[in-house]
Each structure stands twice: as structure tokens, then as C-alpha cells.
PDB file of C-alpha atoms and ligand atoms in Angstrom:
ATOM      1  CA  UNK A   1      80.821  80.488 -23.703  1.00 97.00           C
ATOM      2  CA  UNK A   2      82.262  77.301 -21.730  1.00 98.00           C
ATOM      3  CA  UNK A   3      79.814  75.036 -20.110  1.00 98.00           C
ATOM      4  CA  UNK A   4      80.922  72.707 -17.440  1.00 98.00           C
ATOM      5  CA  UNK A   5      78.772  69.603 -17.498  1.00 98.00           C
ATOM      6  CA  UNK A   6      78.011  65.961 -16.815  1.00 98.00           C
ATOM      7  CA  UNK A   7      75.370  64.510 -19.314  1.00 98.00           C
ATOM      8  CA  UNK A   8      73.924  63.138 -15.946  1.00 96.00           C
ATOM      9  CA  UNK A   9      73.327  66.309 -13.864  1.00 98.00           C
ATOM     10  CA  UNK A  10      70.130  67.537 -13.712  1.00 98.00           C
ATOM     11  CA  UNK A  11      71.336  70.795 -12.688  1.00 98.00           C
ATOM     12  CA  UNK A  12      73.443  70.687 -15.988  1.00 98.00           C
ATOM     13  CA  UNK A  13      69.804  69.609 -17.482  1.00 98.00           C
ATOM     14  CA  UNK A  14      68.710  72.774 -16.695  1.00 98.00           C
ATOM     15  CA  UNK A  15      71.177  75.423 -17.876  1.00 98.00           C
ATOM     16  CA  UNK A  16      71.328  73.088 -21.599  1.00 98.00           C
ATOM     17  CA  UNK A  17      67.559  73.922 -21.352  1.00 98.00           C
ATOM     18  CA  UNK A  18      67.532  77.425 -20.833  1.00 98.00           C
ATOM     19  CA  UNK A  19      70.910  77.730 -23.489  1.00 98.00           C
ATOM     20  CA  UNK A  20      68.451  75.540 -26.188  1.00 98.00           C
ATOM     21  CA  UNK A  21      65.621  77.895 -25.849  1.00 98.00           C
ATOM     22  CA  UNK A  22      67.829  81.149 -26.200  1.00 98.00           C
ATOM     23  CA  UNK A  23      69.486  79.854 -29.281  1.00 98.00           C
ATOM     24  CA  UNK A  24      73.125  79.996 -27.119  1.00 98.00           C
ATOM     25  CA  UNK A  25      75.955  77.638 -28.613  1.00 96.00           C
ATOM     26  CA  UNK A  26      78.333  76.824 -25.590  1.00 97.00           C
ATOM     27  CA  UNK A  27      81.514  74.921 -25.516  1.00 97.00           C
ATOM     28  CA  UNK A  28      81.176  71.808 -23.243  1.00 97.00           C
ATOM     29  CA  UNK A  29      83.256  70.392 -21.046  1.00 97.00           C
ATOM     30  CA  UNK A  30      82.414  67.169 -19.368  1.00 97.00           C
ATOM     31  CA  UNK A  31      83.704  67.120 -15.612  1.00 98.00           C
ATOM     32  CA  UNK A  32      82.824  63.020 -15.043  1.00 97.00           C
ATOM     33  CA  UNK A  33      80.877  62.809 -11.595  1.00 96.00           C
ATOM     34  CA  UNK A  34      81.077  59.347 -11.872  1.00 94.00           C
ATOM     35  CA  UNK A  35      85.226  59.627 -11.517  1.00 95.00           C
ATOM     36  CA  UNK A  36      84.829  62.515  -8.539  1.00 95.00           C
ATOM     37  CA  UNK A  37      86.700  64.842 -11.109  1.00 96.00           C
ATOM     38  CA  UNK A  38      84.510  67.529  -9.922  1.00 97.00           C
ATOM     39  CA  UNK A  39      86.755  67.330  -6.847  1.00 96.00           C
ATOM     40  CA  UNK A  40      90.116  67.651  -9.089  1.00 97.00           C
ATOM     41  CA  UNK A  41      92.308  70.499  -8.992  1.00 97.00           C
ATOM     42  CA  UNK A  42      91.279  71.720 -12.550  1.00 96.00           C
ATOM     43  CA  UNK A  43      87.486  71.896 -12.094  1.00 98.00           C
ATOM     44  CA  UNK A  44      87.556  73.278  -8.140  1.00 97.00           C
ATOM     45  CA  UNK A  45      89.468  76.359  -9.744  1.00 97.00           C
ATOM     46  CA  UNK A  46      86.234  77.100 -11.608  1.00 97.00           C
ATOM     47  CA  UNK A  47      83.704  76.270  -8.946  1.00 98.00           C
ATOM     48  CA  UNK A  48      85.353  75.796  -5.402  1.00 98.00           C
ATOM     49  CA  UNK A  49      81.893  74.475  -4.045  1.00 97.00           C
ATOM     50  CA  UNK A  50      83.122  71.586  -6.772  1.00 97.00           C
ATOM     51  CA  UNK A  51      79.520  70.719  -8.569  1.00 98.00           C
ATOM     52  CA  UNK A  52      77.915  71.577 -11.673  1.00 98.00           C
ATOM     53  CA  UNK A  53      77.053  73.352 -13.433  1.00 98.00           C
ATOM     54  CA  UNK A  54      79.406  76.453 -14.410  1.00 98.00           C
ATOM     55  CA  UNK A  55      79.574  78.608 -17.464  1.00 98.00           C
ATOM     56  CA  UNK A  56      82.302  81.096 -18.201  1.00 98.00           C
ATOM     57  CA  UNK A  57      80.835  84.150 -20.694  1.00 97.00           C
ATOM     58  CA  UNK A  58      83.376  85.255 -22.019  1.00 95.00           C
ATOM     59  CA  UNK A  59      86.433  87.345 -20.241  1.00 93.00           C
ATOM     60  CA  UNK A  60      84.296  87.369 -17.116  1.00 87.00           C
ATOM     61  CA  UNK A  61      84.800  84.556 -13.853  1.00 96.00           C
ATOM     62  CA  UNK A  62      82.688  81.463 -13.935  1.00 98.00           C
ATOM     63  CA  UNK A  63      78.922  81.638 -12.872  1.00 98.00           C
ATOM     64  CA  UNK A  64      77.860  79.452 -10.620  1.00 98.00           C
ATOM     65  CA  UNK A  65      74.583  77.799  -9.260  1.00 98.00           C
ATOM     66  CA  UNK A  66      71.949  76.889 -12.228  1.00 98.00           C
ATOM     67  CA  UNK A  67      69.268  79.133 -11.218  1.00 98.00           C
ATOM     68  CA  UNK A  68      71.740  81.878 -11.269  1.00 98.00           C
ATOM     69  CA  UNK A  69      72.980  80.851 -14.488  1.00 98.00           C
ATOM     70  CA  UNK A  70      69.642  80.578 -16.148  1.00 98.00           C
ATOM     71  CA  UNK A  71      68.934  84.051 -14.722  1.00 98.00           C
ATOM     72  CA  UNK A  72      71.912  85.716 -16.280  1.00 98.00           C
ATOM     73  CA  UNK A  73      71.004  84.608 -19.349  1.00 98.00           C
ATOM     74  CA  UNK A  74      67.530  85.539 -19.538  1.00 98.00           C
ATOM     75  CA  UNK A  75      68.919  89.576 -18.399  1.00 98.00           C
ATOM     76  CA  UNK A  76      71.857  89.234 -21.230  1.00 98.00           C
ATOM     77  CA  UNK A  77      69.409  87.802 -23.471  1.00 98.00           C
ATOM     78  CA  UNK A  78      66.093  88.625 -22.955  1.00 98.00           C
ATOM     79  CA  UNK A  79      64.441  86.857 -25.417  1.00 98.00           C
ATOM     80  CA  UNK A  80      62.313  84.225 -25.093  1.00 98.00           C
ATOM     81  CA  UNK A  81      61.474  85.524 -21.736  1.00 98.00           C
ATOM     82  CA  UNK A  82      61.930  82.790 -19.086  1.00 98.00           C
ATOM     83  CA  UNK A  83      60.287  85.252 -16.531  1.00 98.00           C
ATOM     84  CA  UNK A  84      56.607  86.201 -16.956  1.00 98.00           C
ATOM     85  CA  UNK A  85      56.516  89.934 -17.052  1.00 98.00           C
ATOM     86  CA  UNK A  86      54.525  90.733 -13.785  1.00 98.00           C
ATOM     87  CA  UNK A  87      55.891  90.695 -10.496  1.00 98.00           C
ATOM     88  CA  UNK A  88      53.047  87.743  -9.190  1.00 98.00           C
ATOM     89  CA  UNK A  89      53.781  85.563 -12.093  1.00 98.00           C
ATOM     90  CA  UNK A  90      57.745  85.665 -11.610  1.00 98.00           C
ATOM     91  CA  UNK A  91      57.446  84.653  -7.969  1.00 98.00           C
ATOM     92  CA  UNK A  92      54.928  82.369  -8.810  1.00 98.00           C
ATOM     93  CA  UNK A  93      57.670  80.526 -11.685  1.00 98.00           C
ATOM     94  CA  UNK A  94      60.664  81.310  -9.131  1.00 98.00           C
ATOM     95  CA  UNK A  95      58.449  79.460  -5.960  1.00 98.00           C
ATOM     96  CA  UNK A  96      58.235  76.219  -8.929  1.00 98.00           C
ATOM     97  CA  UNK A  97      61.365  76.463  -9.972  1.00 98.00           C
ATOM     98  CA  UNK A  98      62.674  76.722  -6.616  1.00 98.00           C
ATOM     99  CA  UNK A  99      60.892  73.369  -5.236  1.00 98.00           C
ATOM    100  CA  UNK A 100      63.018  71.705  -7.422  1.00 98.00           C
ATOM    101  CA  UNK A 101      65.886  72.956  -7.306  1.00 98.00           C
ATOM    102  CA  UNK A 102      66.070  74.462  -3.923  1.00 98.00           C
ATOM    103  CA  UNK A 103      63.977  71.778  -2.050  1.00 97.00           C
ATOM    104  CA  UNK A 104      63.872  68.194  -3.886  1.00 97.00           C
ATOM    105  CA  UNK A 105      67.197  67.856  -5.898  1.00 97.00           C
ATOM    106  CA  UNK A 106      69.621  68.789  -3.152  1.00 97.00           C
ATOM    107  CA  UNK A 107      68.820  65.926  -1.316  1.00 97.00           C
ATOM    108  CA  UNK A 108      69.711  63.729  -4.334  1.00 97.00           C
ATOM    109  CA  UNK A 109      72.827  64.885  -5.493  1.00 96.00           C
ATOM    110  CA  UNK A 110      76.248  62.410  -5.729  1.00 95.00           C
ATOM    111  CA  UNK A 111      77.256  63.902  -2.684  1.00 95.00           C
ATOM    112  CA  UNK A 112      74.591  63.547  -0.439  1.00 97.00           C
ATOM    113  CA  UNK A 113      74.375  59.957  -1.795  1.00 96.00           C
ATOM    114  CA  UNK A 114      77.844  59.458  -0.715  1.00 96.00           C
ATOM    115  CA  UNK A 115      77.217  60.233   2.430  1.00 98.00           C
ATOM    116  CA  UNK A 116      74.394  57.990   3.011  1.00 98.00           C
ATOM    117  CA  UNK A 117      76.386  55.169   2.003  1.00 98.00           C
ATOM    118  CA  UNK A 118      79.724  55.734   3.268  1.00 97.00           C
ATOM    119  CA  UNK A 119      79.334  57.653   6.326  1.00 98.00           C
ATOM    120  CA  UNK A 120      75.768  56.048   7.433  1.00 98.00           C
ATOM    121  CA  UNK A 121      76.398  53.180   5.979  1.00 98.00           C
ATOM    122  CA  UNK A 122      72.622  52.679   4.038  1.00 98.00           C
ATOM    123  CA  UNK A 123      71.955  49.678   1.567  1.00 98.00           C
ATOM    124  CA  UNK A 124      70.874  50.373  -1.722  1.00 97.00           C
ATOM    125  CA  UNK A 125      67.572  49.947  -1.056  1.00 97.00           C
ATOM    126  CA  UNK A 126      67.351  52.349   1.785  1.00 98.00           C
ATOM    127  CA  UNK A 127      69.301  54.758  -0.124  1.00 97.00           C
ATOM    128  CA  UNK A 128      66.581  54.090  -3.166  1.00 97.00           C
ATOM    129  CA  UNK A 129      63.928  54.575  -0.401  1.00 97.00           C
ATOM    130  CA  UNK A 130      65.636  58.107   0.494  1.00 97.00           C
ATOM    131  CA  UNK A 131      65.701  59.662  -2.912  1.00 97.00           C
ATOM    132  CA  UNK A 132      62.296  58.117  -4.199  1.00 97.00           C
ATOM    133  CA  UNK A 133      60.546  59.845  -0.800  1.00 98.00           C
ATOM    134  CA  UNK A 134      61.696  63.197  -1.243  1.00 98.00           C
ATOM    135  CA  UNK A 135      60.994  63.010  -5.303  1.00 98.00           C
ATOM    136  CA  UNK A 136      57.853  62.049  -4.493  1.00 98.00           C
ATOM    137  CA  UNK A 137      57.831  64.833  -1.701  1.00 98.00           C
ATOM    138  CA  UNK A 138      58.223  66.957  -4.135  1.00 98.00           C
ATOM    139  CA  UNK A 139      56.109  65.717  -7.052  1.00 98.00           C
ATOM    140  CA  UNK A 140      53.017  65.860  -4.465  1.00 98.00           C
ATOM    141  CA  UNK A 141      54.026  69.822  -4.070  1.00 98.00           C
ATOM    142  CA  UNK A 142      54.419  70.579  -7.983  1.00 98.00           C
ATOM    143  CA  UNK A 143      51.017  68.761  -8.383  1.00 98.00           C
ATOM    144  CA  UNK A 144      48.782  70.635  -5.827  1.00 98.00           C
ATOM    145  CA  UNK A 145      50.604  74.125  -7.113  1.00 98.00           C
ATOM    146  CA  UNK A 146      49.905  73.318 -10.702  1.00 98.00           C
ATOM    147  CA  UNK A 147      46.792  71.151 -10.594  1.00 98.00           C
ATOM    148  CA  UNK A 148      45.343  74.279  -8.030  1.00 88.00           C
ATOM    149  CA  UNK A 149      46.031  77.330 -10.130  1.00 97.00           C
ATOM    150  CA  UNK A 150      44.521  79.003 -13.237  1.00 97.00           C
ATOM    151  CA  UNK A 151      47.772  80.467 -14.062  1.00 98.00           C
ATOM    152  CA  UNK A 152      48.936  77.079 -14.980  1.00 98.00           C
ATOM    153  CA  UNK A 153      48.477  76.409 -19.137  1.00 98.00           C
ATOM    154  CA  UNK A 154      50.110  74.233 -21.272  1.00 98.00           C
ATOM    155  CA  UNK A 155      53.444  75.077 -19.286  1.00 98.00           C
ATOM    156  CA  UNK A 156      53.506  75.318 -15.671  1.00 98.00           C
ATOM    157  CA  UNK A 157      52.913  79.226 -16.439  1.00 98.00           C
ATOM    158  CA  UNK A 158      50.775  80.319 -19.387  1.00 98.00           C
ATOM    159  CA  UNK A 159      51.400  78.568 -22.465  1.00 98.00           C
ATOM    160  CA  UNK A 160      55.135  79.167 -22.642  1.00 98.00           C
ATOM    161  CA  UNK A 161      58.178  77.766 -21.172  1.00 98.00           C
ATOM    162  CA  UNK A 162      59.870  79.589 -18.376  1.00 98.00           C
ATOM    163  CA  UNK A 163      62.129  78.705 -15.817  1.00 98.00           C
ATOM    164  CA  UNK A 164      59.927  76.683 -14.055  1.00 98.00           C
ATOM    165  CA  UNK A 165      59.239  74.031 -16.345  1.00 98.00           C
ATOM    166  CA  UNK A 166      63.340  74.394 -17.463  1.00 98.00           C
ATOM    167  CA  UNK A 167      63.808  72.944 -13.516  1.00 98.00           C
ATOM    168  CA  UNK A 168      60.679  70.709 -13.350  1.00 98.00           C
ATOM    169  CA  UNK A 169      61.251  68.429 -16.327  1.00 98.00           C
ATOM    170  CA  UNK A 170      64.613  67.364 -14.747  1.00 98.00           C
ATOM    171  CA  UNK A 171      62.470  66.727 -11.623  1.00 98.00           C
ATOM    172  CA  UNK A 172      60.008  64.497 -13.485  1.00 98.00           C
ATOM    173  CA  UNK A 173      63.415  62.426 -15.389  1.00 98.00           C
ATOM    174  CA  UNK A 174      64.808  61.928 -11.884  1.00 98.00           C
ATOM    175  CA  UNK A 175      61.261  60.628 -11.089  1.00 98.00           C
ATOM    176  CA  UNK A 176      61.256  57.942 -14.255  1.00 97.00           C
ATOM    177  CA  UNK A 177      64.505  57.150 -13.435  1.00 95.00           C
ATOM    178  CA  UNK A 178      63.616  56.046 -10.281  1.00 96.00           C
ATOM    179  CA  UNK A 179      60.493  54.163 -11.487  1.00 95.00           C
ATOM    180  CA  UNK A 180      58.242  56.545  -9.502  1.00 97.00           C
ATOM    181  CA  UNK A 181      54.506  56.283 -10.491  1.00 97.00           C
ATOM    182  CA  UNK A 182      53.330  59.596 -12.530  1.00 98.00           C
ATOM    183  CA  UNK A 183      49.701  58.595 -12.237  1.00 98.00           C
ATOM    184  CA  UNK A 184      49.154  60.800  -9.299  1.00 98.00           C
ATOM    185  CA  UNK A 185      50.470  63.587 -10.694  1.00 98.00           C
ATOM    186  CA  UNK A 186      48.654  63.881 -13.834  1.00 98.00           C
ATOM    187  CA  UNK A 187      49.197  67.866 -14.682  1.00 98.00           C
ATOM    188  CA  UNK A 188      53.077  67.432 -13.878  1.00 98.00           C
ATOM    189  CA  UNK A 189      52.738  64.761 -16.762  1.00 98.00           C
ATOM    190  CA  UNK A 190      51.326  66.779 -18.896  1.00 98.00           C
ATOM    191  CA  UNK A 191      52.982  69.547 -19.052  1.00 98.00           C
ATOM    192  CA  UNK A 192      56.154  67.221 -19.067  1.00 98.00           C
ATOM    193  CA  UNK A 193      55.154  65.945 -22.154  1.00 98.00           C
ATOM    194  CA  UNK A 194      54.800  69.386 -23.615  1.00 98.00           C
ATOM    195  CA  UNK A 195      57.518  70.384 -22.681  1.00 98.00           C
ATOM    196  CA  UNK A 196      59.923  67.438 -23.274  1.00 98.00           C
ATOM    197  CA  UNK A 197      58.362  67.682 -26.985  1.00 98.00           C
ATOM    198  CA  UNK A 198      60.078  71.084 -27.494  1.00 98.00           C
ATOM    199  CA  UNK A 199      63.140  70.268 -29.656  1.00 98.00           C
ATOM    200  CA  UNK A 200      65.053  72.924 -26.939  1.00 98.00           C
ATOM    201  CA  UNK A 201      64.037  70.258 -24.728  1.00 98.00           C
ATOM    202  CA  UNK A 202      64.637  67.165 -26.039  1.00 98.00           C
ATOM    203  CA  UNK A 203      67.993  68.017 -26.992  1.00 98.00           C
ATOM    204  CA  UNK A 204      68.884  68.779 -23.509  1.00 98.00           C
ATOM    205  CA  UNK A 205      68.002  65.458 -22.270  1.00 98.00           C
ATOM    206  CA  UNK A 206      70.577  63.740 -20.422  1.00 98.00           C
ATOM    207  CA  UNK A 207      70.660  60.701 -22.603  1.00 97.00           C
ATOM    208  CA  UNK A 208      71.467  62.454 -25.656  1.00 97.00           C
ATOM    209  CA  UNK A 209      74.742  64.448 -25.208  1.00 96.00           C
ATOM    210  CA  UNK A 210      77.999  63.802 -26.053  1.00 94.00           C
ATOM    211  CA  UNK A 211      79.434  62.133 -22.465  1.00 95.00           C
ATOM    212  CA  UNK A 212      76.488  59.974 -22.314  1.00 97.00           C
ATOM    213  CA  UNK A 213      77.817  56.704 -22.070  1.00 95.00           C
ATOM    214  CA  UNK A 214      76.921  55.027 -25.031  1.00 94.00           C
ATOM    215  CA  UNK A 215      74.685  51.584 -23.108  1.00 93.00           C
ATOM    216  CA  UNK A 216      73.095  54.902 -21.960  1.00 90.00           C
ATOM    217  CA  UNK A 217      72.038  56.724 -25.083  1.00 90.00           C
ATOM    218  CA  UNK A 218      68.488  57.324 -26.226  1.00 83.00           C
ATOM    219  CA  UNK A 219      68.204  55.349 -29.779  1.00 74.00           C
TER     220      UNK A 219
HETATM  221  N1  GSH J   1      72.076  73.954  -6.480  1.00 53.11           N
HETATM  222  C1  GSH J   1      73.066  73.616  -7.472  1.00 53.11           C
HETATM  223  C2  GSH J   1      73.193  72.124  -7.529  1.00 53.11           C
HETATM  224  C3  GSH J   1      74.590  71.742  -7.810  1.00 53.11           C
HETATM  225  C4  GSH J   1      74.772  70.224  -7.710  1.00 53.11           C
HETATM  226  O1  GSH J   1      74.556  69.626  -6.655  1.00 53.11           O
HETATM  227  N2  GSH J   1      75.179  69.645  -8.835  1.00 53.11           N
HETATM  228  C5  GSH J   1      75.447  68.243  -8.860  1.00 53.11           C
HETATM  229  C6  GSH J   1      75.114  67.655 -10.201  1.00 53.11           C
HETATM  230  S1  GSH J   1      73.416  67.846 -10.594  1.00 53.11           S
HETATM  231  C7  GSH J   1      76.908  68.015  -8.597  1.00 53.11           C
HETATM  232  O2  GSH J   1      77.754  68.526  -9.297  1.00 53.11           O
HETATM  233  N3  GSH J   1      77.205  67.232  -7.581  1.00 53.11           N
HETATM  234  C8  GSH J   1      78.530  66.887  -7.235  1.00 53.11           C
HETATM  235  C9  GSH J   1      78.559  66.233  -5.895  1.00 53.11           C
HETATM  236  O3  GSH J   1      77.511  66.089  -5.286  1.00 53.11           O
HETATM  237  O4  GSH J   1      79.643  65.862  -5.487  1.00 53.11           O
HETATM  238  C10 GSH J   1      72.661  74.174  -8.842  1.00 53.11           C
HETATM  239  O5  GSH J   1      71.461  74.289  -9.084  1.00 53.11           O
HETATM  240  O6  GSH J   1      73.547  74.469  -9.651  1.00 53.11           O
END
């Protein structure tokens, strides 16, 4: 397999989460966000929308989109499950999983970013402003779903990873990162910390793969 990343991606985060816990080795290459090479000839033949993630398995064309990544790989390789097994529980993970990654990161991404500052002209601090509201936004959501719900466990369903806790733990860094307070949001914490203690986990964190700059790298 071939893996288009950038250590910094969160959607990136995800599919190196979901590879990690399925025991998949990928090739990675590094398409720099930082140096807009996502917009370069090479990388918009593999994904013409030009972001990350993409992974090419094998003879077939690149997949696209994390959460349809992540999906292919649990139905080519179904084990560990990142679905529950009844229809309630999946749409329960997929509703999590899709906060994230459908609602909150989209409106963080370099792109959008860009565009505040280039096109509508924002300061920094407005622009910090933007993406802390709509993290928080969406902390306040994961928090009231998980806090609210006796199918929530030591993950954010049961007491085993699935898909949503591969999306929300990238959530969560994106909320450190932007020195949002966790304290309201004490069972997203928690099951952060699980989670982020899982060795498939850890090793997915952005500050520990090969393109992270090196000022950047967790000691
Ligand atoms: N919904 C997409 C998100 C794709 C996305 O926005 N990726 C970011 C990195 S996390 C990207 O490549 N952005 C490039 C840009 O905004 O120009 C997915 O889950 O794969």
C-alpha cells in the first residue's frame, strides 16, 4: 500500500490510526502542506480534490476521503472491527465520527485558513478565534453525546476502539494545539487518554512520524 500524508493532517491522523490498529504496513509519502505541494501536478493526479489523505492498495486507483479509507479497510480487513456489529451502534460510531470529520475539521483545514486570511483578509487572532469556536463547537457536541449515553465505555463505544474514537482523538490534538480548555469536557478527556495510550495510537500521533519537522518532534 502507498499512503499519501503530511505528519500534520489530522485527516492523515486518522487513516495511520485505523492502519496501526489493523496491523497494515503502508509506504508513505509525505505531500508537504506547508509548501502547497498538495496542489502540484504529481499529487493532484492521485487526488484531484488535492488534500489528504490517499492510499493506493495495490493495482487498484487511489482512495480518497479518510472515512472512506478507514471503511475500506475495516471490509478488506475485518479484524479488529472498527464498526460495532449492530446496526444502532454503527450509526451511533458513524454520527461521532462524523462530527469530526464531517462537521468540525472542515472548517479548519489549510485551505479554509487560506481563505480567511488572504481573501478576507483576518488577523491571526481572528483567524485563532475562528478555528478555536468551531473546535469548541464541536467538543461541546462530542461531550453531551458521550457524557449522555450508556453505550459510551472506556472508548466512545464499548470498551474498544472504533472509528469514532480513530476521528475524535485528532479532534481533541487540534483542541491542545490550540490551547483549548479540556476541563469541560471531561469524558472526551478520558477516553482521549485511553485511547492515545494504545501504542496503535500513539504511534500515529502527528509529532512522531517521519516528516515531522524535527523542533516539532515529541522527545
Ligand atoms: N474530509 C477529508 C478532509 C481532507 C482535508 O481537508 N485534508 C487536509 C489535511 S487534514 C488537506 O489536505 N488540506 C489541504 C488544503 O486544505 O489545501 C478527509 O477526511 O479525508
Amino acid at each position: 500500500m502507498q499512503f499519501f500524508s503530511f505528519w500534520r493532517s489530522l485527516a492523515s491522523f486518522r487513516v495511520r490510526i485505523a492502519l496501526n490498529l489493523k496491523g497494515l504496513a503502508a509506504d508513505v509519502t509525505a505531500v508537504d502542506l506547508d509548501a502547497d505541494m498538495q496542489r502540484m501536478e504529481a499529487y493532484r493526479k492521485v487526488n484531484p480534490q488535492m488534500v489528504l489523505p490517499a492510499l493506493i492498495d495495490g493495482e487498484g486507483p487511489p482512495l480518497f476521503q479518510s472515512l472512506a479509507i478507514i471503511e475500506y479497510l475495516n471490509e478488506v480487513h475485518p479484524n479488529p472491527p472498527l464498526l460495532p456489529a449492530d446496526p444502532r451502534g454503527r450509526a451511533r460510531v458513524r454520527g461521532l465520527a462524523q462530527m469530526v470529520a464531517c462537521e468540525g475539521h472542515p472548517l479548519l483545514t489549510p485551505r479554509v485558513r487560506q481563505y480567511l486570511e488572504h481573501e478576507l483578509k483576518l488577523d491571526a487572532d481572528t483567524r485563532m478565534a475562528w478555528s478555536r469556536h468551531w473546535i469548541i463547537e464541536t467538543l461541546k457536541g462530542l461531550e453531551g453525546h458521550l457524557a449522555g449515553d450508556t453505550s459510551t465505555g472506556k472508548f466512545c463505544h464499548g470498551d474498544a476502539p472504533t472509528l469514532a474514537d480513530v476521528c475524535m482523538v485528532g479532534h481533541v490534538t487540534a483542541a491542545i494545539n490550540t490551547s483549548c480548555d479540556l476541563t469541560p469536557y471531561p469524558t472526551v478527556k478520558r477516553v482521549f487518554d485511553t485511547a492515545m495510550a494504545l501504542p496503535a495510537f500513539a504511534k500515529a500521533h502527528p509529532l512522531v512520524q517521519p516528516d515531522t519537522p524535527e523542533a516539532m518532534r515529541k522527545k
